[in-house]
Structure formats: structure tokens, C-alpha cells
Amino acid sequence: MLALAVAYLRTNRNEPAKELLTSVIQIRPDSGLAHQYLGYCYLRLDEVNKSIESYSKAVEINDKDWEAHRGLGVAYMLNALSNEDAALKAMAVEQWHMSLEIKPDQPRRERLLRLIRKYSE
């Protein structure tokens, strides 16, 4: 089911992906990967607060999940920018730093570093 949900996400079929990921989590609530993908799915559906919840659960399950930390940073930043909240902005940058600490050679590393510099000022 998780693989099918990912396929749905890759083809921009976000609603079916959300349904499948929710089902996976009902069956395996300890699946950090399902929570991580659900967080991404919620971002794509413009449901930032639900995205934060899902990514936070993924990080709670596996605090070494660099992708969940990165995604949580994105969700925090989107929320910070829409609410002009400096504390959320700082939380976003902190999550991005944690992501880079876990996996320094991650894809799009330079882009993430630029975002950190931009929003740390």
C-alpha cells in the first residue's frame, strides 16, 4: 500500500495517496515512512498544520529521518511566512540544520543551505 501511495504522489494524485497513507498508518501506526509521506502529501494539499503533525510524528518515531526533518522545516517555514511568526521561522531553520547534520550530502543540499542563510538573517 505504501508503494502505491508513493506512486500516487509521483503522479500528483494526492487525495488517493492521502487515503492510502491514512490506511497504512491505521494498520502500522509506527511506520515513520508512512507519516513522512503523509506529511509531504498534506503539503501538496496545502494543509500545512496537518503536514506539521505528520512530519512531527515521523521524527518522533525516527529522529534520524533526515527527510522528515527537512519536510518539517518546510512546513514550519510555510506556516511562519503566512503568519509572520519569527519563532516558527527559527524552528524551520533548526529542522533544516538537523536534517543536514543527519545527512550532510543529501540531494539539494546547496538549496537548503541557501534557505538557511536567507531565513537566518
mmCIF file with all atom_site columns, C-alpha atoms in Angstrom:
data_model
loop_
_atom_site.group_PDB
_atom_site.id
_atom_site.type_symbol
_atom_site.label_atom_id
_atom_site.label_alt_id
_atom_site.label_comp_id
_atom_site.label_asym_id
_atom_site.label_entity_id
_atom_site.label_seq_id
_atom_site.pdbx_PDB_ins_code
_atom_site.Cartn_x
_atom_site.Cartn_y
_atom_site.Cartn_z
_atom_site.occupancy
_atom_site.B_iso_or_equiv
_atom_site.pdbx_formal_charge
_atom_site.auth_seq_id
_atom_site.auth_comp_id
_atom_site.auth_asym_id
_atom_site.auth_atom_id
_atom_site.pdbx_PDB_model_num
ATOM 1   C CA . MET A 1 1   ? 0.000  0.000  0.000   1.00 0.00 ? 1   MET A CA 1
ATOM 2   C CA . LEU A 1 2   ? 2.853  2.362  0.809   1.00 0.00 ? 2   LEU A CA 1
ATOM 3   C CA . ALA A 1 3   ? 4.423  1.832  -2.619  1.00 0.00 ? 3   ALA A CA 1
ATOM 4   C CA . LEU A 1 4   ? 1.102  2.548  -4.322  1.00 0.00 ? 4   LEU A CA 1
ATOM 5   C CA . ALA A 1 5   ? 0.677  5.722  -2.261  1.00 0.00 ? 5   ALA A CA 1
ATOM 6   C CA . VAL A 1 6   ? 4.129  6.884  -3.352  1.00 0.00 ? 6   VAL A CA 1
ATOM 7   C CA . ALA A 1 7   ? 3.193  6.171  -6.971  1.00 0.00 ? 7   ALA A CA 1
ATOM 8   C CA . TYR A 1 8   ? 0.078  8.294  -6.496  1.00 0.00 ? 8   TYR A CA 1
ATOM 9   C CA . LEU A 1 9   ? 2.195  11.115 -5.076  1.00 0.00 ? 9   LEU A CA 1
ATOM 10  C CA . ARG A 1 10  ? 4.575  10.933 -8.030  1.00 0.00 ? 10  ARG A CA 1
ATOM 11  C CA . THR A 1 11  ? 1.633  11.321 -10.410 1.00 0.00 ? 11  THR A CA 1
ATOM 12  C CA . ASN A 1 12  ? 0.045  14.174 -8.433  1.00 0.00 ? 12  ASN A CA 1
ATOM 13  C CA . ARG A 1 13  ? -2.871 12.052 -7.298  1.00 0.00 ? 13  ARG A CA 1
ATOM 14  C CA . ASN A 1 14  ? -2.724 13.436 -3.790  1.00 0.00 ? 14  ASN A CA 1
ATOM 15  C CA . GLU A 1 15  ? -6.193 12.557 -2.496  1.00 0.00 ? 15  GLU A CA 1
ATOM 16  C CA . PRO A 1 16  ? -5.856 8.811  -3.229  1.00 0.00 ? 16  PRO A CA 1
ATOM 17  C CA . ALA A 1 17  ? -2.343 8.949  -1.757  1.00 0.00 ? 17  ALA A CA 1
ATOM 18  C CA . LYS A 1 18  ? -3.701 10.544 1.412   1.00 0.00 ? 18  LYS A CA 1
ATOM 19  C CA . GLU A 1 19  ? -6.365 7.845  1.740   1.00 0.00 ? 19  GLU A CA 1
ATOM 20  C CA . LEU A 1 20  ? -3.835 5.047  1.298   1.00 0.00 ? 20  LEU A CA 1
ATOM 21  C CA . LEU A 1 21  ? -1.307 6.583  3.678   1.00 0.00 ? 21  LEU A CA 1
ATOM 22  C CA . THR A 1 22  ? -4.004 7.070  6.301   1.00 0.00 ? 22  THR A CA 1
ATOM 23  C CA . SER A 1 23  ? -4.899 3.395  5.917   1.00 0.00 ? 23  SER A CA 1
ATOM 24  C CA . VAL A 1 24  ? -1.266 2.347  6.251   1.00 0.00 ? 24  VAL A CA 1
ATOM 25  C CA . ILE A 1 25  ? -0.977 4.374  9.453   1.00 0.00 ? 25  ILE A CA 1
ATOM 26  C CA . GLN A 1 26  ? -4.124 2.768  10.855  1.00 0.00 ? 26  GLN A CA 1
ATOM 27  C CA . ILE A 1 27  ? -2.568 -0.644 10.248  1.00 0.00 ? 27  ILE A CA 1
ATOM 28  C CA . ARG A 1 28  ? 1.006  0.331  11.208  1.00 0.00 ? 28  ARG A CA 1
ATOM 29  C CA . PRO A 1 29  ? 0.944  3.447  13.394  1.00 0.00 ? 29  PRO A CA 1
ATOM 30  C CA . ASP A 1 30  ? 4.689  3.017  13.976  1.00 0.00 ? 30  ASP A CA 1
ATOM 31  C CA . SER A 1 31  ? 5.540  3.473  10.290  1.00 0.00 ? 31  SER A CA 1
ATOM 32  C CA . GLY A 1 32  ? 7.669  6.594  10.245  1.00 0.00 ? 32  GLY A CA 1
ATOM 33  C CA . LEU A 1 33  ? 7.886  6.417  6.474   1.00 0.00 ? 33  LEU A CA 1
ATOM 34  C CA . ALA A 1 34  ? 4.087  6.482  6.119   1.00 0.00 ? 34  ALA A CA 1
ATOM 35  C CA . HIS A 1 35  ? 3.914  9.517  8.421   1.00 0.00 ? 35  HIS A CA 1
ATOM 36  C CA . GLN A 1 36  ? 6.685  11.202 6.433   1.00 0.00 ? 36  GLN A CA 1
ATOM 37  C CA . TYR A 1 37  ? 4.912  10.651 3.103   1.00 0.00 ? 37  TYR A CA 1
ATOM 38  C CA . LEU A 1 38  ? 1.614  11.775 4.616   1.00 0.00 ? 38  LEU A CA 1
ATOM 39  C CA . GLY A 1 39  ? 3.327  14.979 5.741   1.00 0.00 ? 39  GLY A CA 1
ATOM 40  C CA . TYR A 1 40  ? 4.510  15.545 2.183   1.00 0.00 ? 40  TYR A CA 1
ATOM 41  C CA . CYS A 1 41  ? 1.046  14.741 0.855   1.00 0.00 ? 41  CYS A CA 1
ATOM 42  C CA . TYR A 1 42  ? -0.526 17.282 3.198   1.00 0.00 ? 42  TYR A CA 1
ATOM 43  C CA . LEU A 1 43  ? 1.959  19.906 1.992   1.00 0.00 ? 43  LEU A CA 1
ATOM 44  C CA . ARG A 1 44  ? 0.862  19.269 -1.557  1.00 0.00 ? 44  ARG A CA 1
ATOM 45  C CA . LEU A 1 45  ? -2.774 19.564 -0.476  1.00 0.00 ? 45  LEU A CA 1
ATOM 46  C CA . ASP A 1 46  ? -1.976 22.890 1.224   1.00 0.00 ? 46  ASP A CA 1
ATOM 47  C CA . GLU A 1 47  ? -2.836 21.542 4.670   1.00 0.00 ? 47  GLU A CA 1
ATOM 48  C CA . VAL A 1 48  ? 0.238  22.837 6.457   1.00 0.00 ? 48  VAL A CA 1
ATOM 49  C CA . ASN A 1 49  ? -0.863 22.182 10.044  1.00 0.00 ? 49  ASN A CA 1
ATOM 50  C CA . LYS A 1 50  ? -1.666 18.549 9.258   1.00 0.00 ? 50  LYS A CA 1
ATOM 51  C CA . SER A 1 51  ? 1.682  18.317 7.496   1.00 0.00 ? 51  SER A CA 1
ATOM 52  C CA . ILE A 1 52  ? 3.422  19.522 10.651  1.00 0.00 ? 52  ILE A CA 1
ATOM 53  C CA . GLU A 1 53  ? 1.580  16.881 12.684  1.00 0.00 ? 53  GLU A CA 1
ATOM 54  C CA . SER A 1 54  ? 2.573  14.085 10.295  1.00 0.00 ? 54  SER A CA 1
ATOM 55  C CA . TYR A 1 55  ? 6.198  15.124 9.949   1.00 0.00 ? 55  TYR A CA 1
ATOM 56  C CA . SER A 1 56  ? 6.442  15.563 13.735  1.00 0.00 ? 56  SER A CA 1
ATOM 57  C CA . LYS A 1 57  ? 5.151  12.027 14.225  1.00 0.00 ? 57  LYS A CA 1
ATOM 58  C CA . ALA A 1 58  ? 7.700  10.723 11.696  1.00 0.00 ? 58  ALA A CA 1
ATOM 59  C CA . VAL A 1 59  ? 10.504 12.476 13.608  1.00 0.00 ? 59  VAL A CA 1
ATOM 60  C CA . GLU A 1 60  ? 9.141  11.154 16.911  1.00 0.00 ? 60  GLU A CA 1
ATOM 61  C CA . ILE A 1 61  ? 9.274  7.612  15.521  1.00 0.00 ? 61  ILE A CA 1
ATOM 62  C CA . ASN A 1 62  ? 12.735 8.054  13.975  1.00 0.00 ? 62  ASN A CA 1
ATOM 63  C CA . ASP A 1 63  ? 14.703 11.126 14.976  1.00 0.00 ? 63  ASP A CA 1
ATOM 64  C CA . LYS A 1 64  ? 17.357 10.228 12.383  1.00 0.00 ? 64  LYS A CA 1
ATOM 65  C CA . ASP A 1 65  ? 14.926 10.653 9.461   1.00 0.00 ? 65  ASP A CA 1
ATOM 66  C CA . TRP A 1 66  ? 16.609 13.498 7.603   1.00 0.00 ? 66  TRP A CA 1
ATOM 67  C CA . GLU A 1 67  ? 13.788 13.792 5.064   1.00 0.00 ? 67  GLU A CA 1
ATOM 68  C CA . ALA A 1 68  ? 11.178 14.182 7.807   1.00 0.00 ? 68  ALA A CA 1
ATOM 69  C CA . HIS A 1 69  ? 13.278 16.911 9.457   1.00 0.00 ? 69  HIS A CA 1
ATOM 70  C CA . ARG A 1 70  ? 13.666 18.691 6.129   1.00 0.00 ? 70  ARG A CA 1
ATOM 71  C CA . GLY A 1 71  ? 9.942  18.413 5.391   1.00 0.00 ? 71  GLY A CA 1
ATOM 72  C CA . LEU A 1 72  ? 9.047  19.587 8.882   1.00 0.00 ? 72  LEU A CA 1
ATOM 73  C CA . GLY A 1 73  ? 11.262 22.609 8.293   1.00 0.00 ? 73  GLY A CA 1
ATOM 74  C CA . VAL A 1 74  ? 9.417  23.390 5.066   1.00 0.00 ? 74  VAL A CA 1
ATOM 75  C CA . ALA A 1 75  ? 6.037  23.084 6.795   1.00 0.00 ? 75  ALA A CA 1
ATOM 76  C CA . TYR A 1 76  ? 7.172  25.308 9.675   1.00 0.00 ? 76  TYR A CA 1
ATOM 77  C CA . MET A 1 77  ? 8.512  27.890 7.225   1.00 0.00 ? 77  MET A CA 1
ATOM 78  C CA . LEU A 1 78  ? 5.303  27.979 5.184   1.00 0.00 ? 78  LEU A CA 1
ATOM 79  C CA . ASN A 1 79  ? 3.356  28.490 8.390   1.00 0.00 ? 79  ASN A CA 1
ATOM 80  C CA . ALA A 1 80  ? 5.843  31.133 9.596   1.00 0.00 ? 80  ALA A CA 1
ATOM 81  C CA . LEU A 1 81  ? 5.656  33.103 6.364   1.00 0.00 ? 81  LEU A CA 1
ATOM 82  C CA . SER A 1 82  ? 1.861  33.089 6.250   1.00 0.00 ? 82  SER A CA 1
ATOM 83  C CA . ASN A 1 83  ? 1.620  34.165 9.906   1.00 0.00 ? 83  ASN A CA 1
ATOM 84  C CA . GLU A 1 84  ? 4.751  36.343 10.083  1.00 0.00 ? 84  GLU A CA 1
ATOM 85  C CA . ASP A 1 85  ? 5.932  34.246 13.035  1.00 0.00 ? 85  ASP A CA 1
ATOM 86  C CA . ALA A 1 86  ? 9.635  34.575 13.850  1.00 0.00 ? 86  ALA A CA 1
ATOM 87  C CA . ALA A 1 87  ? 9.565  31.654 16.301  1.00 0.00 ? 87  ALA A CA 1
ATOM 88  C CA . LEU A 1 88  ? 8.247  29.267 13.643  1.00 0.00 ? 88  LEU A CA 1
ATOM 89  C CA . LYS A 1 89  ? 10.875 30.572 11.223  1.00 0.00 ? 89  LYS A CA 1
ATOM 90  C CA . ALA A 1 90  ? 13.581 29.714 13.760  1.00 0.00 ? 90  ALA A CA 1
ATOM 91  C CA . MET A 1 91  ? 12.048 26.253 14.253  1.00 0.00 ? 91  MET A CA 1
ATOM 92  C CA . ALA A 1 92  ? 12.138 25.701 10.489  1.00 0.00 ? 92  ALA A CA 1
ATOM 93  C CA . VAL A 1 93  ? 15.815 26.627 10.279  1.00 0.00 ? 93  VAL A CA 1
ATOM 94  C CA . GLU A 1 94  ? 16.553 24.352 13.245  1.00 0.00 ? 94  GLU A CA 1
ATOM 95  C CA . GLN A 1 95  ? 14.875 21.411 11.493  1.00 0.00 ? 95  GLN A CA 1
ATOM 96  C CA . TRP A 1 96  ? 16.866 22.076 8.328   1.00 0.00 ? 96  TRP A CA 1
ATOM 97  C CA . HIS A 1 97  ? 20.096 22.120 10.339  1.00 0.00 ? 97  HIS A CA 1
ATOM 98  C CA . MET A 1 98  ? 19.137 18.797 11.941  1.00 0.00 ? 98  MET A CA 1
ATOM 99  C CA . SER A 1 99  ? 18.435 17.332 8.501   1.00 0.00 ? 99  SER A CA 1
ATOM 100 C CA . LEU A 1 100 ? 21.886 18.379 7.296   1.00 0.00 ? 100 LEU A CA 1
ATOM 101 C CA . GLU A 1 101 ? 23.561 17.039 10.430  1.00 0.00 ? 101 GLU A CA 1
ATOM 102 C CA . ILE A 1 102 ? 21.968 13.639 9.837   1.00 0.00 ? 102 ILE A CA 1
ATOM 103 C CA . LYS A 1 103 ? 22.739 13.541 6.097   1.00 0.00 ? 103 LYS A CA 1
ATOM 104 C CA . PRO A 1 104 ? 25.274 16.190 5.089   1.00 0.00 ? 104 PRO A CA 1
ATOM 105 C CA . ASP A 1 105 ? 25.453 15.003 1.460   1.00 0.00 ? 105 ASP A CA 1
ATOM 106 C CA . GLN A 1 106 ? 21.707 14.994 0.813   1.00 0.00 ? 106 GLN A CA 1
ATOM 107 C CA . PRO A 1 107 ? 20.218 15.943 -2.564  1.00 0.00 ? 107 PRO A CA 1
ATOM 108 C CA . ARG A 1 108 ? 19.551 19.671 -2.990  1.00 0.00 ? 108 ARG A CA 1
ATOM 109 C CA . ARG A 1 109 ? 21.956 20.407 -0.142  1.00 0.00 ? 109 ARG A CA 1
ATOM 110 C CA . GLU A 1 110 ? 23.050 23.753 -1.599  1.00 0.00 ? 110 GLU A CA 1
ATOM 111 C CA . ARG A 1 111 ? 19.459 24.898 -1.976  1.00 0.00 ? 111 ARG A CA 1
ATOM 112 C CA . LEU A 1 112 ? 18.765 24.038 1.648   1.00 0.00 ? 112 LEU A CA 1
ATOM 113 C CA . LEU A 1 113 ? 21.883 25.924 2.754   1.00 0.00 ? 113 LEU A CA 1
ATOM 114 C CA . ARG A 1 114 ? 20.703 28.995 0.798   1.00 0.00 ? 114 ARG A CA 1
ATOM 115 C CA . LEU A 1 115 ? 17.320 28.810 2.545   1.00 0.00 ? 115 LEU A CA 1
ATOM 116 C CA . ILE A 1 116 ? 19.017 28.533 5.926   1.00 0.00 ? 116 ILE A CA 1
ATOM 117 C CA . ARG A 1 117 ? 21.145 31.608 5.174   1.00 0.00 ? 117 ARG A CA 1
ATOM 118 C CA . LYS A 1 118 ? 18.163 33.544 3.837   1.00 0.00 ? 118 LYS A CA 1
ATOM 119 C CA . TYR A 1 119 ? 15.922 32.898 6.825   1.00 0.00 ? 119 TYR A CA 1
ATOM 120 C CA . SER A 1 120 ? 18.604 33.073 9.495   1.00 0.00 ? 120 SER A CA 1
ATOM 121 C CA . GLU A 1 121 ? 19.243 36.761 8.879   1.00 0.00 ? 121 GLU A CA 1
#
